[in-house]
Amino acid sequence: MYKVIRAFEDRDKREYEVGDEYPHKDAKKATNARLKALSSTDNKYKKIYIEEVKTKTEEE
């Protein structure tokens, strides 16, 4: 699961605010390339927009 740390609008014009889960439950599944771009500075704006959040089951 990923959490939004900088507000942005995705390619489908869906707005994400800080604290939102990414991708939205009604959105298409995000590709690995898209997750990498949003979770690093490897994107057009050179900013990080999401961070991975480990759930309890993932940590165990």
JSON list of C-alpha atoms in Angstrom, two decimals:
[
{"chain": "A", "resi": 1, "resn": "MET", "atom": "CA", "xyz": [0.00, 0.00, 0.00]},
{"chain": "A", "resi": 2, "resn": "TYR", "atom": "CA", "xyz": [1.16, 3.55, -0.68]},
{"chain": "A", "resi": 3, "resn": "LYS", "atom": "CA", "xyz": [0.30, 6.81, 1.06]},
{"chain": "A", "resi": 4, "resn": "VAL", "atom": "CA", "xyz": [0.27, 10.23, -0.61]},
{"chain": "A", "resi": 5, "resn": "ILE", "atom": "CA", "xyz": [2.83, 12.62, 0.90]},
{"chain": "A", "resi": 6, "resn": "ARG", "atom": "CA", "xyz": [2.42, 15.45, -1.67]},
{"chain": "A", "resi": 7, "resn": "ALA", "atom": "CA", "xyz": [-0.90, 16.35, -3.30]},
{"chain": "A", "resi": 8, "resn": "PHE", "atom": "CA", "xyz": [-1.20, 15.63, -7.03]},
{"chain": "A", "resi": 9, "resn": "GLU", "atom": "CA", "xyz": [-3.66, 14.83, -9.82]},
{"chain": "A", "resi": 10, "resn": "ASP", "atom": "CA", "xyz": [-3.26, 11.57, -11.73]},
{"chain": "A", "resi": 11, "resn": "ARG", "atom": "CA", "xyz": [-3.59, 11.02, -15.46]},
{"chain": "A", "resi": 12, "resn": "ASP", "atom": "CA", "xyz": [-7.31, 10.31, -15.05]},
{"chain": "A", "resi": 13, "resn": "LYS", "atom": "CA", "xyz": [-7.81, 13.70, -13.35]},
{"chain": "A", "resi": 14, "resn": "ARG", "atom": "CA", "xyz": [-8.32, 12.06, -9.93]},
{"chain": "A", "resi": 15, "resn": "GLU", "atom": "CA", "xyz": [-7.05, 14.34, -7.16]},
{"chain": "A", "resi": 16, "resn": "TYR", "atom": "CA", "xyz": [-4.99, 12.87, -4.35]},
{"chain": "A", "resi": 17, "resn": "GLU", "atom": "CA", "xyz": [-4.48, 14.76, -1.09]},
{"chain": "A", "resi": 18, "resn": "VAL", "atom": "CA", "xyz": [-1.81, 14.18, 1.56]},
{"chain": "A", "resi": 19, "resn": "GLY", "atom": "CA", "xyz": [-2.73, 11.09, 3.59]},
{"chain": "A", "resi": 20, "resn": "ASP", "atom": "CA", "xyz": [-4.81, 9.43, 0.83]},
{"chain": "A", "resi": 21, "resn": "GLU", "atom": "CA", "xyz": [-4.11, 5.83, -0.19]},
{"chain": "A", "resi": 22, "resn": "TYR", "atom": "CA", "xyz": [-2.65, 5.31, -3.67]},
{"chain": "A", "resi": 23, "resn": "PRO", "atom": "CA", "xyz": [-3.99, 4.06, -5.95]},
{"chain": "A", "resi": 24, "resn": "HIS", "atom": "CA", "xyz": [-7.60, 4.88, -5.12]},
{"chain": "A", "resi": 25, "resn": "LYS", "atom": "CA", "xyz": [-9.76, 1.78, -4.64]},
{"chain": "A", "resi": 26, "resn": "ASP", "atom": "CA", "xyz": [-11.76, 2.67, -7.79]},
{"chain": "A", "resi": 27, "resn": "ALA", "atom": "CA", "xyz": [-8.69, 3.40, -9.92]},
{"chain": "A", "resi": 28, "resn": "LYS", "atom": "CA", "xyz": [-6.80, 1.08, -12.23]},
{"chain": "A", "resi": 29, "resn": "LYS", "atom": "CA", "xyz": [-3.94, -0.86, -10.70]},
{"chain": "A", "resi": 30, "resn": "ALA", "atom": "CA", "xyz": [-0.73, 1.20, -10.84]},
{"chain": "A", "resi": 31, "resn": "THR", "atom": "CA", "xyz": [2.17, -0.20, -12.84]},
{"chain": "A", "resi": 32, "resn": "ASN", "atom": "CA", "xyz": [5.58, -0.73, -11.25]},
{"chain": "A", "resi": 33, "resn": "ALA", "atom": "CA", "xyz": [6.95, 2.06, -13.45]},
{"chain": "A", "resi": 34, "resn": "ARG", "atom": "CA", "xyz": [4.25, 4.47, -12.23]},
{"chain": "A", "resi": 35, "resn": "LEU", "atom": "CA", "xyz": [4.87, 3.54, -8.58]},
{"chain": "A", "resi": 36, "resn": "LYS", "atom": "CA", "xyz": [8.61, 4.08, -9.07]},
{"chain": "A", "resi": 37, "resn": "ALA", "atom": "CA", "xyz": [8.05, 7.47, -10.71]},
{"chain": "A", "resi": 38, "resn": "LEU", "atom": "CA", "xyz": [5.73, 8.70, -7.95]},
{"chain": "A", "resi": 39, "resn": "SER", "atom": "CA", "xyz": [7.85, 7.33, -5.09]},
{"chain": "A", "resi": 40, "resn": "SER", "atom": "CA", "xyz": [11.12, 8.86, -6.32]},
{"chain": "A", "resi": 41, "resn": "THR", "atom": "CA", "xyz": [12.36, 12.00, -8.02]},
{"chain": "A", "resi": 42, "resn": "ASP", "atom": "CA", "xyz": [12.44, 10.10, -11.33]},
{"chain": "A", "resi": 43, "resn": "ASN", "atom": "CA", "xyz": [9.53, 12.11, -12.77]},
{"chain": "A", "resi": 44, "resn": "LYS", "atom": "CA", "xyz": [8.84, 15.34, -14.67]},
{"chain": "A", "resi": 45, "resn": "TYR", "atom": "CA", "xyz": [8.64, 17.48, -11.52]},
{"chain": "A", "resi": 46, "resn": "LYS", "atom": "CA", "xyz": [11.53, 15.83, -9.60]},
{"chain": "A", "resi": 47, "resn": "LYS", "atom": "CA", "xyz": [9.35, 15.47, -6.49]},
{"chain": "A", "resi": 48, "resn": "ILE", "atom": "CA", "xyz": [8.28, 12.49, -4.38]},
{"chain": "A", "resi": 49, "resn": "TYR", "atom": "CA", "xyz": [4.50, 12.06, -4.19]},
{"chain": "A", "resi": 50, "resn": "ILE", "atom": "CA", "xyz": [3.91, 8.71, -2.48]},
{"chain": "A", "resi": 51, "resn": "GLU", "atom": "CA", "xyz": [5.63, 6.44, 0.02]},
{"chain": "A", "resi": 52, "resn": "GLU", "atom": "CA", "xyz": [5.17, 2.75, 0.67]},
{"chain": "A", "resi": 53, "resn": "VAL", "atom": "CA", "xyz": [3.41, 1.83, 3.90]},
{"chain": "A", "resi": 54, "resn": "LYS", "atom": "CA", "xyz": [3.82, -1.67, 5.29]},
{"chain": "A", "resi": 55, "resn": "THR", "atom": "CA", "xyz": [0.67, -3.23, 6.69]},
{"chain": "A", "resi": 56, "resn": "LYS", "atom": "CA", "xyz": [0.86, -5.51, 9.73]},
{"chain": "A", "resi": 57, "resn": "THR", "atom": "CA", "xyz": [0.50, -8.61, 7.55]},
{"chain": "A", "resi": 58, "resn": "GLU", "atom": "CA", "xyz": [3.31, -7.44, 5.25]},
{"chain": "A", "resi": 59, "resn": "GLU", "atom": "CA", "xyz": [5.60, -6.87, 8.24]},
{"chain": "A", "resi": 60, "resn": "GLU", "atom": "CA", "xyz": [5.09, -10.40, 9.62]}
]
